[in-house]
């Protein structure tokens, strides 16, 4: 039996995950809308045999804080994920594409269609990161008076995903004959209207595109709230997580996999991929110097802004930078549990305001590992072999530089240890991730009836 | 002064415009979801120095008729246009991409965003064909009880286009400084929230992507109803038309350009591009034989189905194929004026049922020209030089074969006559089409205030 292998995704923020990345000489400052930059990054990740690249998304400008922070932050103009990945699919062959799209603000028919299209364009390399959109400032772009509550958003999300999967099954895999001689193009018996009528949606169908090469694009989820874990256990095939200690990561891994049985699913049908933001040096000192260089690029206004979801920005500006915050907020209820982690950490470690924002600046509270390729591989191996991870969502602090370093230095180290592939195993993202191709709901029913 | 040049677009139906194209050996039968086919076609069109490629679209399966016709027609599974063009943008350099998208069934924020993204990905080669969706069988995909009336659809379309243009102007062209040394990324004074409140939409904005390279992607319109012409006169920069005689085409050209002044626009700001479906032979006899071969591939069920929007399909099946229809319907009011043309033609020419469907089978009632490169160029030149056309939307009957023939045989003939470019003039689609780059509504107001 072959050794279990790590799954690796590259989580691409345009200029890099560090909040000051765009100021670093190793970044491409205009990369949010620079297609050549993304082509370079995707091809580098493919050279490194990554399973997938991933982009986060919000259907609106995500911003809380003041103008001084706004003018200094580099994340205000960026590609729409599905169009971006469609372009990169044409100039890559193996790597998968995880696009984030919101069940709160998109339409299920149009979303099913664009992801099916991406899966055909990429010949089976598409994945959908299902989000309910936590930002509370985008509803105005869609004519809504308020951002829906998490309970409503997650209820809608469950129904939305079910509708989308049903639409993807509109055509059976073998619906198309395309027999030029007889003139029969396809079998209408193998075309199914969904006729969905639910609480949030009425969708007739069928979809106007054949079943995706992967059956369904891979379903990805992120976030670790109770609702989020339940949605992941019910529907996701990969989940991104944000933990900074082995113990927390192990608990999450057990928790989310333990919820799957009640949905008739097995633990191996869901890959848990914690985020890791590696700051790589050939020596520990070089790595530390790189980290210090990045932290030194943070303007205090930008730093304080990373704390704006915890403290009102007007109050924050009156806090002393080099003392602990004078008070701590109650974390929000159930919405975004990274907030809990951050606030607990601040209390426990008695971080100063500056230390706190420097902690968040690395990768917004995700796990930052500063070290050599060997020490970074050690930490990844520890999590991978101790029930904390099936692989990782690698979050390069600076792009393209940090991804280049990861591919040149860390990937070979993981390969030497037998932890990572030396060639792509399959043709589709599902095949590379070791995930089953789902049967159509119509074919499956027919099989069950026959059984 | 240089000679006025023809604009050429390639109107791509997956296997070709002829209703039986997919059965022809010169077509790629699975091309609706075959990305390699589209790459080949786009690169051929670019080799032929076409301004743009174009796909029609409907957000749902367009179908009227019976199962026998359905199983024999090849237009049931196809890419979503914007994802398709994003992929092709990455493997081409000059050609523009016209994607159809519906103002009746899409959302203005998401649509503005995906077209802005396509314009950045293609470095200024995106265009939006604005349609209100005439198909009356897709509303069920979007939870609606009925297809909205034309008046409502066009009212919504005017507001939709205005909102989308406003969102494209969210960032001024010079909003981004990206000064790594000082840490200033952009100027928030040059970011504008739209705050649109209208009858159909409330959209706050701003858009989360910088102003498109073209300012706005090129706005295209099709259809020749009264409402359609008015929308085109108000907003379009290119209009597709379907005429089969010089006189009709001239009248339309004058009509639509004459409506522009009341919107403060000049005639040269709108390019009129009639459709032409060329069946090309090296001799007239070869061309006629090609046409006959294609017509011979039409199964009567498919042929009758092309008439299903004029006569109920159950009645059609009782008509004699080789006699004129026993009765003629009243054309629908104002919706789709191609219907008027077809019914008038059937009466005037006393077409049999078979002749009528063979007429429509070529390119659904568009202008079919069967001939040599010289005679085809003659007809195009006649329309171009006599106030009927600024160029053409070329509709290859069979793909990829007929486009290859057009590029190899007709393009050189047009070039010899000085009617068509011998190299791309500009970098963007606007530059190639000779269309101005629109100023931002915010910058324009500032200029007017200063004046």
Coordinates of N, CA, C and O in Angstrom, one line a residue, chain A residues 22-25 27 29-30 33 35-36 57-61 67 70-74 76-84 86-87 90-91 105-107 109-110 113-114 117-118 120-121 123 140-145 171 176 178-186 188-189 191 202-206 208-210, chain B residues 22-25 27 29-30 33 35-36 57-61 67 70-74 76-84 86-87 90-91 105-107 109-110 113-114 117-118 120-121 123 140-145 171 176 178-186 188-189 191 202-206 208-210:
Chain A
X22 N 2.1 44.1 -0.4 CA 2.2 44.8 -1.6 C 3.3 45.8 -1.6 O 3.8 46.2 -2.7
X23 N 3.8 46.2 -0.4 CA 4.9 47.1 -0.3 C 6.3 46.4 -0.4 O 7.3 47.0 -0.5
X24 N 6.3 45.1 -0.4 CA 7.5 44.3 -0.4 C 8.0 44.1 -1.8 O 7.3 43.9 -2.7
X25 N 9.3 44.2 -2.0 CA 9.9 44.1 -3.4 C 9.6 42.8 -4.0 O 9.7 42.6 -5.2
X27 N 6.8 41.3 -4.1 CA 5.4 41.2 -4.6 C 5.2 42.0 -5.9 O 6.1 42.8 -6.3
X29 N 2.8 44.7 -7.1 CA 1.9 45.6 -6.4 C 0.5 45.7 -7.1 O -0.5 45.9 -6.5
X30 N 0.5 45.5 -8.4 CA -0.8 45.7 -9.1 C -1.5 44.4 -9.4 O -2.4 44.2 -10.3
X33 N -5.4 42.9 -10.5 CA -5.9 42.8 -11.8 C -4.8 42.6 -12.9 O -5.0 43.1 -14.0
X35 N -3.3 39.9 -15.0 CA -3.5 38.5 -15.4 C -2.1 37.7 -15.5 O -2.0 36.6 -15.2
X36 N -1.1 38.5 -16.0 CA 0.2 37.8 -16.2 C 0.8 37.3 -14.8 O 1.4 36.3 -14.7
X57 N -13.1 35.4 -1.6 CA -13.9 36.4 -2.4 C -15.0 37.0 -1.5 O -15.6 36.3 -0.6
X58 N -15.4 38.2 -1.9 CA -16.6 38.8 -1.3 C -17.2 39.7 -2.5 O -16.5 40.4 -3.2
X59 N -18.5 39.6 -2.6 CA -19.1 40.4 -3.7 C -19.4 41.8 -3.4 O -20.5 42.3 -3.4
X60 N -18.3 42.5 -3.1 CA -18.3 43.9 -2.7 C -17.0 44.2 -2.0 O -16.2 43.3 -1.7
X61 N -16.8 45.5 -1.9 CA -15.6 46.0 -1.3 C -15.6 45.7 0.2 O -16.5 46.2 0.9
X67 N -10.3 56.2 6.2 CA -9.7 56.4 4.9 C -8.2 56.2 4.9 O -7.6 55.8 3.9
X70 N -7.7 52.7 4.5 CA -8.2 52.3 3.1 C -7.1 52.7 2.1 O -6.8 51.8 1.2
X71 N -6.6 53.9 2.1 CA -5.7 54.3 1.1 C -4.3 53.5 1.1 O -3.6 53.5 0.1
X72 N -4.1 52.9 2.2 CA -2.8 52.2 2.4 C -2.9 50.7 2.2 O -1.9 50.0 2.3
X73 N -4.2 50.2 2.1 CA -4.3 48.7 1.9 C -4.5 48.3 0.5 O -5.1 49.0 -0.3
X74 N -3.9 47.2 0.1 CA -3.8 46.8 -1.3 C -4.9 45.9 -1.8 O -4.7 45.4 -2.9
X76 N -8.2 46.2 -2.8 CA -9.4 46.9 -3.1 C -9.9 46.7 -4.6 O -10.9 47.2 -5.0
X77 N -9.1 46.0 -5.3 CA -9.5 45.8 -6.8 C -8.9 44.4 -7.2 O -7.7 44.2 -7.2
X78 N -9.8 43.6 -7.6 CA -9.4 42.2 -7.9 C -10.4 41.5 -8.8 O -11.6 41.8 -8.9
X79 N -9.9 40.5 -9.5 CA -10.6 39.7 -10.5 C -11.8 39.0 -9.8 O -11.7 38.6 -8.6
X80 N -12.9 38.7 -10.6 CA -13.9 37.8 -10.1 C -13.4 36.4 -10.3 O -12.8 36.1 -11.3
X81 N -13.5 35.6 -9.3 CA -12.8 34.3 -9.3 C -13.1 33.3 -10.5 O -12.1 32.7 -11.0
X82 N -14.3 33.2 -10.9 CA -14.6 32.2 -11.9 C -14.0 32.6 -13.3 O -13.5 31.8 -14.0
X83 N -14.1 33.9 -13.6 CA -13.5 34.3 -14.8 C -12.0 34.2 -14.8 O -11.3 33.8 -15.7
X84 N -11.4 34.5 -13.6 CA -10.0 34.4 -13.4 C -9.5 32.9 -13.7 O -8.6 32.7 -14.4
X86 N -11.1 30.5 -15.2 CA -11.3 30.1 -16.6 C -10.1 30.5 -17.5 O -9.6 29.7 -18.3
X87 N -9.6 31.7 -17.3 CA -8.5 32.1 -18.0 C -7.3 31.3 -17.7 O -6.5 30.8 -18.7
X90 N -6.9 27.7 -19.3 CA -6.4 27.6 -20.6 C -4.9 27.5 -20.8 O -4.4 27.2 -21.8
X91 N -4.2 27.9 -19.7 CA -2.7 27.9 -19.8 C -2.1 27.0 -18.7 O -0.9 27.2 -18.4
X105 N -25.6 35.8 -2.0 CA -25.8 36.9 -3.0 C -25.8 36.4 -4.4 O -25.9 37.3 -5.3
X106 N -25.5 35.1 -4.7 CA -25.6 34.7 -6.1 C -26.9 33.9 -6.3 O -27.7 33.7 -5.4
X107 N -27.1 33.6 -7.6 CA -28.3 32.9 -8.0 C -27.9 31.5 -8.3 O -26.9 31.2 -9.0
X109 N -29.1 29.1 -10.3 CA -29.0 28.6 -11.7 C -27.7 29.2 -12.4 O -27.0 28.4 -13.0
X110 N -27.5 30.5 -12.2 CA -26.3 31.1 -12.9 C -25.0 30.5 -12.3 O -24.0 30.3 -13.0
X113 N -24.3 27.0 -13.5 CA -23.9 27.1 -14.9 C -22.5 27.5 -15.0 O -21.7 26.9 -15.8
X114 N -22.1 28.5 -14.3 CA -20.7 29.0 -14.5 C -19.7 28.0 -14.0 O -18.6 27.8 -14.5
X117 N -19.5 25.2 -16.5 CA -18.7 25.7 -17.6 C -17.2 25.7 -17.3 O -16.4 25.2 -18.1
X118 N -16.8 26.1 -16.1 CA -15.4 26.1 -15.7 C -14.9 24.6 -15.6 O -13.8 24.4 -16.0
X120 N -16.0 22.1 -17.5 CA -15.7 21.7 -18.8 C -14.5 22.3 -19.4 O -13.7 21.7 -20.1
X121 N -14.4 23.7 -19.2 CA -13.2 24.4 -19.8 C -11.9 23.8 -19.3 O -11.0 23.7 -20.0
X123 N -11.5 20.8 -18.1 CA -11.5 19.3 -18.3 C -11.5 18.6 -16.9 O -10.7 17.7 -16.7
X140 N -26.0 45.9 0.4 CA -26.5 47.1 -0.4 C -26.2 47.0 -1.9 O -26.9 47.7 -2.7
X141 N -25.3 46.1 -2.3 CA -25.0 46.0 -3.7 C -26.1 45.1 -4.4 O -26.2 45.0 -5.6
X142 N -27.0 44.5 -3.5 CA -28.0 43.6 -4.0 C -29.4 43.9 -3.6 O -30.3 43.1 -3.6
X143 N -29.6 45.2 -3.3 CA -30.9 45.7 -3.0 C -31.5 45.3 -1.7 O -32.6 45.5 -1.4
X144 N -30.6 44.7 -0.8 CA -31.2 44.3 0.5 C -31.0 45.4 1.6 O -30.0 46.1 1.5
X145 N -31.9 45.4 2.5 CA -31.8 46.4 3.6 C -30.8 46.0 4.6 O -30.2 46.9 5.3
X171 N -28.2 16.5 -17.2 CA -27.9 15.5 -18.2 C -27.2 14.3 -17.6 O -26.3 14.5 -16.8
X176 N -25.3 12.0 -24.4 CA -24.9 12.5 -25.7 C -24.4 11.3 -26.6 O -23.4 10.7 -26.3
X178 N -24.4 11.9 -30.3 CA -23.8 12.7 -31.4 C -23.4 11.8 -32.6 O -22.3 11.8 -33.0
X179 N -24.4 11.0 -33.0 CA -24.2 10.1 -34.1 C -24.5 10.8 -35.4 O -25.7 11.0 -35.8
X180 N -23.5 11.3 -36.1 CA -23.7 12.1 -37.3 C -24.5 11.4 -38.4 O -25.3 12.0 -39.1
X181 N -24.3 10.1 -38.5 CA -24.9 9.3 -39.6 C -26.4 9.2 -39.4 O -27.2 9.6 -40.3
X182 N -26.9 8.9 -38.2 CA -28.3 8.7 -38.0 C -29.0 10.1 -37.6 O -30.2 10.2 -37.7
X183 N -28.2 11.0 -37.2 CA -28.7 12.3 -36.9 C -29.3 12.4 -35.5 O -30.1 13.3 -35.2
X184 N -29.0 11.5 -34.6 CA -29.4 11.5 -33.2 C -28.3 12.2 -32.4 O -27.2 11.6 -32.3
X185 N -28.6 13.3 -31.8 CA -27.6 14.0 -31.0 C -27.6 13.6 -29.6 O -26.5 13.4 -29.0
X186 N -28.7 13.4 -29.0 CA -28.7 13.0 -27.6 C -30.1 12.4 -27.3 O -31.0 12.4 -28.1
X188 N -33.3 12.5 -25.0 CA -34.1 13.3 -24.1 C -34.5 12.6 -22.9 O -34.8 13.3 -21.8
X189 N -34.5 11.3 -22.9 CA -34.9 10.5 -21.7 C -33.8 10.7 -20.6 O -34.0 10.5 -19.4
X191 N -32.3 13.5 -20.0 CA -32.3 15.0 -19.6 C -33.4 15.1 -18.5 O -34.5 14.6 -18.7
X202 N -37.2 28.5 -6.1 CA -38.0 27.7 -7.0 C -37.2 27.6 -8.3 O -37.0 28.7 -8.9
X203 N -36.7 26.5 -8.7 CA -35.8 26.4 -9.9 C -36.2 25.2 -10.7 O -36.2 24.0 -10.3
X204 N -36.7 25.5 -11.9 CA -37.2 24.5 -12.8 C -36.2 23.6 -13.5 O -36.3 22.4 -13.5
X205 N -35.1 24.2 -14.0 CA -34.2 23.4 -14.8 C -34.8 23.0 -16.1 O -35.9 23.4 -16.5
X206 N -34.1 22.2 -16.9 CA -32.7 21.7 -16.6 C -31.7 22.7 -16.9 O -31.9 23.8 -17.5
X208 N -28.5 24.1 -19.0 CA -28.2 24.0 -20.4 C -26.8 23.7 -20.7 O -26.2 24.1 -21.7
X209 N -26.2 22.8 -19.9 CA -24.8 22.3 -20.2 C -24.7 20.9 -19.6 O -25.3 20.6 -18.6
X210 N -24.0 20.1 -20.3 CA -23.9 18.7 -20.0 C -23.2 18.5 -18.6 O -22.6 19.4 -18.0
Chain B
X22 N -24.1 20.1 -37.2 CA -23.4 19.1 -36.4 C -23.2 17.8 -37.1 O -22.3 17.0 -36.7
X23 N -24.1 17.5 -38.1 CA -24.0 16.2 -38.8 C -23.0 16.3 -39.9 O -22.7 15.3 -40.6
X24 N -22.5 17.5 -40.2 CA -21.6 17.7 -41.4 C -20.2 17.3 -41.0 O -19.7 17.6 -39.9
X25 N -19.5 16.6 -41.9 CA -18.1 16.2 -41.5 C -17.1 17.4 -41.3 O -16.1 17.2 -40.6
X27 N -17.8 19.8 -39.3 CA -18.1 20.3 -38.0 C -17.5 19.4 -36.9 O -17.1 18.3 -37.1
X29 N -18.7 17.7 -33.7 CA -20.0 17.5 -33.1 C -20.2 17.8 -31.7 O -21.3 18.2 -31.2
X30 N -19.1 17.7 -30.9 CA -19.3 17.9 -29.4 C -18.8 19.3 -29.0 O -18.5 19.6 -27.9
X33 N -19.2 22.0 -25.7 CA -18.4 22.0 -24.5 C -17.0 21.5 -24.8 O -16.4 20.9 -23.9
X35 N -13.5 22.8 -25.4 CA -12.7 24.0 -25.3 C -11.7 24.1 -26.4 O -11.4 25.2 -26.9
X36 N -11.1 23.0 -26.8 CA -10.1 23.0 -27.9 C -10.7 23.5 -29.2 O -10.0 24.2 -29.9
X57 N -26.8 33.7 -26.4 CA -27.0 33.0 -25.2 C -28.4 33.1 -24.7 O -29.1 34.1 -24.9
X58 N -28.8 32.1 -24.0 CA -30.0 32.1 -23.2 C -29.8 31.4 -21.9 O -29.2 30.3 -21.9
X59 N -30.2 32.0 -20.7 CA -30.0 31.3 -19.5 C -31.0 30.2 -19.2 O -31.7 30.2 -18.2
X60 N -31.0 29.2 -20.1 CA -31.8 28.1 -19.9 C -31.9 27.4 -21.3 O -31.4 27.9 -22.3
X61 N -32.4 26.2 -21.3 CA -32.5 25.4 -22.5 C -33.6 26.0 -23.4 O -34.7 26.0 -23.0
X67 N -40.0 15.9 -28.7 CA -38.8 15.1 -28.4 C -38.0 14.6 -29.6 O -36.8 14.6 -29.6
X70 N -36.0 17.5 -30.5 CA -35.0 17.7 -29.5 C -33.8 16.8 -29.6 O -32.7 17.2 -29.5
X71 N -34.1 15.5 -29.8 CA -33.0 14.5 -29.8 C -32.1 14.7 -31.0 O -31.0 14.1 -31.0
X72 N -32.6 15.4 -32.0 CA -31.9 15.5 -33.2 C -31.2 16.8 -33.4 O -30.5 17.1 -34.3
X73 N -31.4 17.8 -32.4 CA -30.7 19.1 -32.6 C -29.5 19.2 -31.6 O -29.5 18.6 -30.5
X74 N -28.5 19.8 -32.1 CA -27.2 19.8 -31.4 C -27.0 21.0 -30.5 O -25.9 21.2 -30.1
X76 N -27.9 21.9 -27.3 CA -28.6 21.7 -26.0 C -27.5 21.7 -24.8 O -27.9 21.6 -23.7
X77 N -26.3 21.9 -25.1 CA -25.3 21.9 -24.1 C -24.1 22.7 -24.5 O -23.4 22.5 -25.5
X78 N -23.9 23.8 -23.8 CA -22.9 24.8 -24.2 C -22.3 25.6 -23.1 O -23.0 25.8 -22.1
X79 N -21.1 26.1 -23.3 CA -20.4 26.9 -22.3 C -21.2 28.2 -22.0 O -21.9 28.8 -22.8
X80 N -21.0 28.7 -20.7 CA -21.5 30.0 -20.3 C -20.5 31.0 -21.0 O -19.3 30.8 -20.9
X81 N -21.0 32.1 -21.7 CA -20.2 32.9 -22.5 C -19.0 33.6 -21.8 O -17.9 33.6 -22.4
X82 N -19.2 34.1 -20.6 CA -18.1 34.9 -20.0 C -16.9 34.0 -19.6 O -15.8 34.4 -19.7
X83 N -17.3 32.9 -19.0 CA -16.2 31.9 -18.7 C -15.5 31.4 -19.9 O -14.2 31.3 -19.9
X84 N -16.2 31.2 -21.0 CA -15.6 30.7 -22.2 C -14.6 31.8 -22.8 O -13.5 31.5 -23.1
X86 N -13.2 34.2 -21.2 CA -12.1 34.4 -20.3 C -11.0 33.4 -20.6 O -9.8 33.8 -20.7
X87 N -11.4 32.2 -20.8 CA -10.4 31.1 -21.2 C -9.7 31.5 -22.5 O -8.5 31.4 -22.6
X90 N -6.9 34.2 -22.7 CA -5.6 33.8 -22.3 C -4.7 33.2 -23.4 O -3.5 33.1 -23.2
X91 N -5.4 32.8 -24.5 CA -4.6 32.2 -25.6 C -4.8 32.9 -26.9 O -4.6 32.4 -28.0
X105 N -32.5 38.4 -16.4 CA -32.3 37.3 -15.5 C -31.0 37.3 -14.7 O -30.7 36.5 -13.9
X106 N -30.1 38.3 -15.0 CA -28.9 38.4 -14.3 C -29.0 39.6 -13.3 O -30.0 40.4 -13.3
X107 N -28.0 39.7 -12.4 CA -27.9 40.7 -11.4 C -26.9 41.8 -11.8 O -25.8 41.4 -12.2
X109 N -24.9 43.9 -10.3 CA -23.6 44.0 -9.6 C -22.7 42.9 -10.1 O -21.5 43.1 -10.5
X110 N -23.3 41.6 -10.1 CA -22.5 40.5 -10.5 C -22.1 40.6 -12.0 O -21.0 40.2 -12.4
X113 N -19.4 43.1 -12.6 CA -18.1 42.6 -12.0 C -17.5 41.6 -13.0 O -16.3 41.7 -13.3
X114 N -18.3 40.7 -13.5 CA -17.7 39.7 -14.4 C -17.2 40.3 -15.7 O -16.2 39.9 -16.3
X117 N -14.0 42.1 -15.0 CA -13.0 41.1 -14.8 C -12.5 40.6 -16.2 O -11.3 40.5 -16.5
X118 N -13.5 40.3 -17.1 CA -13.1 39.9 -18.5 C -12.3 40.9 -19.2 O -11.3 40.6 -19.9
X120 N -10.3 43.2 -17.8 CA -9.0 43.2 -17.3 C -8.2 42.0 -17.8 O -7.0 42.1 -18.1
X121 N -8.8 40.8 -17.7 CA -8.2 39.6 -18.1 C -7.7 39.7 -19.6 O -6.6 39.2 -19.9
X123 N -7.1 42.4 -21.2 CA -6.4 43.7 -21.4 C -7.2 44.6 -22.4 O -6.6 45.1 -23.4
X140 N -38.7 30.1 -15.3 CA -38.9 29.1 -14.2 C -37.5 28.7 -13.5 O -37.5 28.2 -12.4
X141 N -36.4 29.0 -14.2 CA -35.1 28.8 -13.7 C -34.8 29.8 -12.6 O -33.8 29.6 -11.9
X142 N -35.5 30.9 -12.6 CA -35.2 32.0 -11.7 C -36.4 32.3 -10.7 O -36.5 33.4 -10.2
X143 N -37.3 31.3 -10.5 CA -38.3 31.5 -9.5 C -39.5 32.4 -10.0 O -40.3 32.8 -9.1
X144 N -39.5 32.8 -11.2 CA -40.6 33.6 -11.7 C -41.8 32.8 -12.2 O -41.6 31.8 -12.8
X145 N -43.0 33.4 -12.0 CA -44.2 32.7 -12.5 C -44.3 32.9 -14.0 O -45.0 32.0 -14.7
X171 N -14.0 53.2 -9.7 CA -12.7 53.8 -9.5 C -12.3 54.7 -10.7 O -12.6 54.3 -11.8
X176 N -5.2 54.5 -8.7 CA -4.2 53.7 -8.1 C -2.8 54.3 -8.2 O -2.3 54.5 -9.3
X178 N -0.1 53.0 -5.9 CA 0.7 51.8 -5.6 C 2.2 52.2 -5.4 O 3.1 51.6 -6.0
X179 N 2.4 53.1 -4.5 CA 3.7 53.6 -4.2 C 4.3 52.8 -3.0 O 3.9 53.1 -1.9
X180 N 5.1 51.9 -3.4 CA 5.6 51.0 -2.3 C 6.4 51.7 -1.2 O 6.3 51.4 -0.1
X181 N 7.1 52.8 -1.6 CA 8.0 53.5 -0.7 C 7.1 54.2 0.4 O 7.3 54.0 1.6
X182 N 6.1 55.0 0.0 CA 5.3 55.7 0.9 C 4.2 54.9 1.5 O 3.6 55.2 2.6
X183 N 3.9 53.7 0.9 CA 2.8 52.9 1.4 C 1.4 53.4 1.1 O 0.5 52.9 1.7
X184 N 1.3 54.3 0.1 CA 0.0 54.7 -0.4 C -0.4 53.9 -1.6 O 0.3 53.9 -2.6
X185 N -1.5 53.1 -1.5 CA -1.9 52.2 -2.5 C -2.8 52.9 -3.5 O -2.7 52.8 -4.7
X186 N -3.8 53.7 -3.0 CA -4.7 54.3 -3.9 C -5.3 55.5 -3.2 O -5.2 55.7 -2.0
X188 N -8.7 57.2 -2.0 CA -10.1 56.9 -1.7 C -11.0 58.0 -2.3 O -12.2 57.8 -2.5
X189 N -10.4 59.2 -2.5 CA -11.3 60.3 -3.1 C -11.6 59.9 -4.6 O -12.6 60.5 -5.1
X191 N -12.6 56.9 -5.5 CA -13.5 55.8 -5.4 C -14.9 56.3 -5.1 O -15.1 57.2 -4.3
X202 N -31.8 48.7 -6.5 CA -31.1 49.5 -5.6 C -29.7 48.9 -5.5 O -29.6 47.8 -5.0
X203 N -28.7 49.7 -5.9 CA -27.4 49.2 -5.9 C -26.4 50.2 -5.3 O -26.2 51.3 -5.8
X204 N -25.8 49.8 -4.2 CA -25.0 50.8 -3.5 C -23.6 51.0 -4.1 O -23.1 52.1 -4.3
X205 N -22.9 49.9 -4.4 CA -21.5 50.0 -4.9 C -20.6 50.4 -3.8 O -21.0 50.4 -2.6
X206 N -19.3 50.7 -4.0 CA -18.7 50.6 -5.3 C -18.4 49.2 -5.8 O -18.5 48.3 -5.0
X208 N -15.9 46.2 -6.8 CA -14.6 45.9 -6.2 C -13.5 45.5 -7.2 O -12.6 44.7 -6.9
X209 N -13.6 46.2 -8.3 CA -12.5 46.1 -9.3 C -12.3 47.4 -10.0 O -13.3 48.1 -10.2
X210 N -11.0 47.7 -10.3 CA -10.7 48.9 -10.9 C -11.4 49.2 -12.3 O -11.9 48.2 -12.9

